[in-house]
PDB file of C-alpha atoms in Angstrom:
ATOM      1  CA  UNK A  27     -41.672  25.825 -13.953  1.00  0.00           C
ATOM      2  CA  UNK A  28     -42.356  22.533 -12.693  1.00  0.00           C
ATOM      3  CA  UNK A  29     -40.373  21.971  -9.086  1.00  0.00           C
ATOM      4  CA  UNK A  30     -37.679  18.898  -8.301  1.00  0.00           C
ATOM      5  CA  UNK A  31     -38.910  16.338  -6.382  1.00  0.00           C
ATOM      6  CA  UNK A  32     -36.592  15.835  -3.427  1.00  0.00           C
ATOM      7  CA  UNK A  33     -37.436  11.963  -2.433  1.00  0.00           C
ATOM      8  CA  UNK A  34     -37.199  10.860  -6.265  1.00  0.00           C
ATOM      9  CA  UNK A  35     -33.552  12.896  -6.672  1.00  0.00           C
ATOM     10  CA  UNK A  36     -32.188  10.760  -3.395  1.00  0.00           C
ATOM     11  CA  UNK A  37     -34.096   7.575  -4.597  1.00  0.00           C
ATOM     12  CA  UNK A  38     -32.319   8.488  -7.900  1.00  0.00           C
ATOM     13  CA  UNK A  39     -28.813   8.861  -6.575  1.00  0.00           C
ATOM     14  CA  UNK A  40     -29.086   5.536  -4.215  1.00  0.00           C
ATOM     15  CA  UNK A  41     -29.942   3.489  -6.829  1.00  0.00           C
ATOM     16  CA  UNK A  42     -26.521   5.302  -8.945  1.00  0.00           C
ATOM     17  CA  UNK A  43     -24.365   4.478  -5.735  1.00  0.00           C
ATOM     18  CA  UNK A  44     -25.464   0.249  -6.006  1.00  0.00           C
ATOM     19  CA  UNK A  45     -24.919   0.785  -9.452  1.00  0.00           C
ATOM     20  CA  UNK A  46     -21.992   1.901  -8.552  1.00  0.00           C
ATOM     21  CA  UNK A  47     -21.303  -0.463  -6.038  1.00  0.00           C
ATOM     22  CA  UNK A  48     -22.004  -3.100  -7.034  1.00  0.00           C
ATOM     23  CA  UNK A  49     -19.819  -2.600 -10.678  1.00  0.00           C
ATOM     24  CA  UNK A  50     -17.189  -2.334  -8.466  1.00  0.00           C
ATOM     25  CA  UNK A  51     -17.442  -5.464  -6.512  1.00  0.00           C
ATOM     26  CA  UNK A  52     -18.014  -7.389  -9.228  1.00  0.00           C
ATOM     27  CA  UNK A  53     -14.731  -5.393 -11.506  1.00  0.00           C
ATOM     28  CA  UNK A  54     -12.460  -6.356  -8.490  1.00  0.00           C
ATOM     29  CA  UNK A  55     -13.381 -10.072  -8.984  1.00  0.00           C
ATOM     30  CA  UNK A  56     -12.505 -10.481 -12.543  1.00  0.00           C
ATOM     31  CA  UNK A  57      -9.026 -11.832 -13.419  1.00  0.00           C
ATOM     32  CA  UNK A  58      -6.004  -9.807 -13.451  1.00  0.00           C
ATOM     33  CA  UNK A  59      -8.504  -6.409 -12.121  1.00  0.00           C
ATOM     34  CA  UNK A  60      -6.328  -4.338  -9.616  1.00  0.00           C
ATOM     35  CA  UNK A  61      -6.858  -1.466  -8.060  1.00  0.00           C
ATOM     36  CA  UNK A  62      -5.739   0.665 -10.809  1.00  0.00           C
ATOM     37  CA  UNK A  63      -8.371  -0.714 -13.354  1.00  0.00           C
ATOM     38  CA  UNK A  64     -11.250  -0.348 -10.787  1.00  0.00           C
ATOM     39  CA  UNK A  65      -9.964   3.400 -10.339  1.00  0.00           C
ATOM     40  CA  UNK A  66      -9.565   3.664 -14.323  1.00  0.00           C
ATOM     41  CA  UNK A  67     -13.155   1.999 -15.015  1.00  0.00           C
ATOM     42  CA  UNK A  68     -14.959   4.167 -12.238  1.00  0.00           C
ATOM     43  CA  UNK A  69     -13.467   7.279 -13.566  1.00  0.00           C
ATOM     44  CA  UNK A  70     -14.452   6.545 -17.068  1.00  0.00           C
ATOM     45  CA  UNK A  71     -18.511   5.803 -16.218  1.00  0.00           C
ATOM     46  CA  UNK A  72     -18.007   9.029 -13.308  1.00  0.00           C
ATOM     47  CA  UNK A  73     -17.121  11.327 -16.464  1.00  0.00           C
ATOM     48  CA  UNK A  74     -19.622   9.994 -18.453  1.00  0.00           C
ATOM     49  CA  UNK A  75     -22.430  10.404 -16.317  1.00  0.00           C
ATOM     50  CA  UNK A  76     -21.050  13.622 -15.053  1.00  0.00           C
ATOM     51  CA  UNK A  77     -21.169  14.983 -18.758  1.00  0.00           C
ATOM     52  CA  UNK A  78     -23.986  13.382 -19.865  1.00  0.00           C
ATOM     53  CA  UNK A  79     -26.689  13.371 -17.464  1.00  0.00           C
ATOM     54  CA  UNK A  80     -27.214   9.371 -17.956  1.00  0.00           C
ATOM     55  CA  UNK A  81     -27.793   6.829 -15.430  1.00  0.00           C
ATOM     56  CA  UNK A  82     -25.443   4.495 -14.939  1.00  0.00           C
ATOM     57  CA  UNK A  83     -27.427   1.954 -15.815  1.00  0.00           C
ATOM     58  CA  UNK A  84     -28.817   3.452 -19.123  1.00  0.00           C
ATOM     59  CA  UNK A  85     -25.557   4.128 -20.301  1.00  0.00           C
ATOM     60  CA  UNK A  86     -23.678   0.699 -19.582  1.00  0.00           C
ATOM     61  CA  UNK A  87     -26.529  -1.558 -19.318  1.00  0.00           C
ATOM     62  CA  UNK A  88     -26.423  -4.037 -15.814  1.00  0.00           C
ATOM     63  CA  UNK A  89     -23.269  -3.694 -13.751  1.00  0.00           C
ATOM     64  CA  UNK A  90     -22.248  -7.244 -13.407  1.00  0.00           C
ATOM     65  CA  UNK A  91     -22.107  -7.379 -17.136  1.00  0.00           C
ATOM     66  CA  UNK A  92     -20.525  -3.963 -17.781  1.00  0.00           C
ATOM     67  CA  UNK A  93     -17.438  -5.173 -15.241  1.00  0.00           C
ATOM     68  CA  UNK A  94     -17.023  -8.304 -17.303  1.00  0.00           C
ATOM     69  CA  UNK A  95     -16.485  -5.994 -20.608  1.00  0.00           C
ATOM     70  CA  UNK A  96     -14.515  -3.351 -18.744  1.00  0.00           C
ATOM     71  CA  UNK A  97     -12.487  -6.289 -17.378  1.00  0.00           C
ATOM     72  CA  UNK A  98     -12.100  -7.548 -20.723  1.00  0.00           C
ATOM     73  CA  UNK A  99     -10.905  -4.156 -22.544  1.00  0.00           C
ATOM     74  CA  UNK A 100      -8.780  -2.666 -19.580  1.00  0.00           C
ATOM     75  CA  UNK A 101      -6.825  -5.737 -18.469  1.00  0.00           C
ATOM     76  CA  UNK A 102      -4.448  -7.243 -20.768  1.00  0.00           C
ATOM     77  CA  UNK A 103      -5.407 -10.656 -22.070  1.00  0.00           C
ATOM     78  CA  UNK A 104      -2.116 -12.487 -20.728  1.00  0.00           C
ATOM     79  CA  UNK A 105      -2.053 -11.273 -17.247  1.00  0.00           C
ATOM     80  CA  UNK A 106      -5.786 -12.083 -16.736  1.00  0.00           C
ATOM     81  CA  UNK A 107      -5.022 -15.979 -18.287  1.00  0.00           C
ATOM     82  CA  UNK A 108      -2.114 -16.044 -15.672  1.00  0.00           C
ATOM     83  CA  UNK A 109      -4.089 -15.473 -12.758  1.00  0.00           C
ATOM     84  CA  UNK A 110      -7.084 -17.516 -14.268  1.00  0.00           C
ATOM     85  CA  UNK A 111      -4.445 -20.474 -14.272  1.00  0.00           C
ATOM     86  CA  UNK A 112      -3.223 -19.202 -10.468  1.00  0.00           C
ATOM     87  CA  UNK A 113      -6.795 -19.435  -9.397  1.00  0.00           C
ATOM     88  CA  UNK A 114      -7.158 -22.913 -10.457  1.00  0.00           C
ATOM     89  CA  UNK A 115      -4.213 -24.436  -8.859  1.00  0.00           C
ATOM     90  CA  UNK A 116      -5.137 -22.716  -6.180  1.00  0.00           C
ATOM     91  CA  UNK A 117      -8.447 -24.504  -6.046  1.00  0.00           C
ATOM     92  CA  UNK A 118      -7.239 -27.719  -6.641  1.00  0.00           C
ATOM     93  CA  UNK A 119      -5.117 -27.772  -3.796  1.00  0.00           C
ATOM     94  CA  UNK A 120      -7.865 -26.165  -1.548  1.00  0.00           C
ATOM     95  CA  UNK A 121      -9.861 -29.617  -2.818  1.00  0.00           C
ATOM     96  CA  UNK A 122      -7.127 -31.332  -1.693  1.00  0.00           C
ATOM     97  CA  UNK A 123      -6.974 -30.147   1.522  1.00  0.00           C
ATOM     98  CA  UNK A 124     -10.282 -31.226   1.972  1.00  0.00           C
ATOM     99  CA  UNK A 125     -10.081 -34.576   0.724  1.00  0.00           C
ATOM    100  CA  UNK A 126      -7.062 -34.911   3.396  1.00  0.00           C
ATOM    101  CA  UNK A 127      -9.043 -33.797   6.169  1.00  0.00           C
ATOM    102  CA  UNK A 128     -12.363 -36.062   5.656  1.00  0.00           C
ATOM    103  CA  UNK A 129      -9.584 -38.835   5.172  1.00  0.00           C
ATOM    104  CA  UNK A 130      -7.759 -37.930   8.386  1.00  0.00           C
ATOM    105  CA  UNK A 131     -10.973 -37.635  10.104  1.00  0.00           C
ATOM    106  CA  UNK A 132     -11.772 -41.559   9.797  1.00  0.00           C
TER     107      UNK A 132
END
């Protein structure tokens, strides 16, 4: 029976946790994403490693891409536009601001 190497299990499960991590980071930035659909979404790829032995990475591909799908299928479609459109005003008037203070600045 051949034995478990140690230092490839823990380089194994650090490369899971930025997996991991970084999925999450990038969920929490997608439109409408609260805390409950980070929870939700971690939970579903946490079972499914869990049960099937898979890598987080072979199962849902690269994380930045898998948070834009689980965004996608887990928040609905009208609350993400709403804070798409929130986010914009918001950066218009932060480009405002701006404008104002190289103009006060003369």
């Amino acid at each position: 029976m051949a034995k478990k190497d140690p230092t490839a299990d823990a380089a194994q499960e650090k490369d899971r946790e930025k997996w991991m991590a970084r999925f999450q980071v990038r969920l929490a930035m997608q439109p409408g994403v609260d805390r409950a659909v980070v929870l939700q979404a971690v939970k579903e790829v946490t079972v499914h490693c869990a049960e099937t032995g898979e890598h987080p990475r072979a199962a849902f591909g690269d994380p930045d891409a898998y948070a834009v799908q689980a965004a996608a299928r887990l928040v609905p479609a009208d609350r993400a536009a709403r804070e798409r459109r929130g986010n914009a005003v918001m950066d218009a008037l932060g480009s405002v601001r701006d404008v104002a203070g190289k103009l006060g600045g003369l």
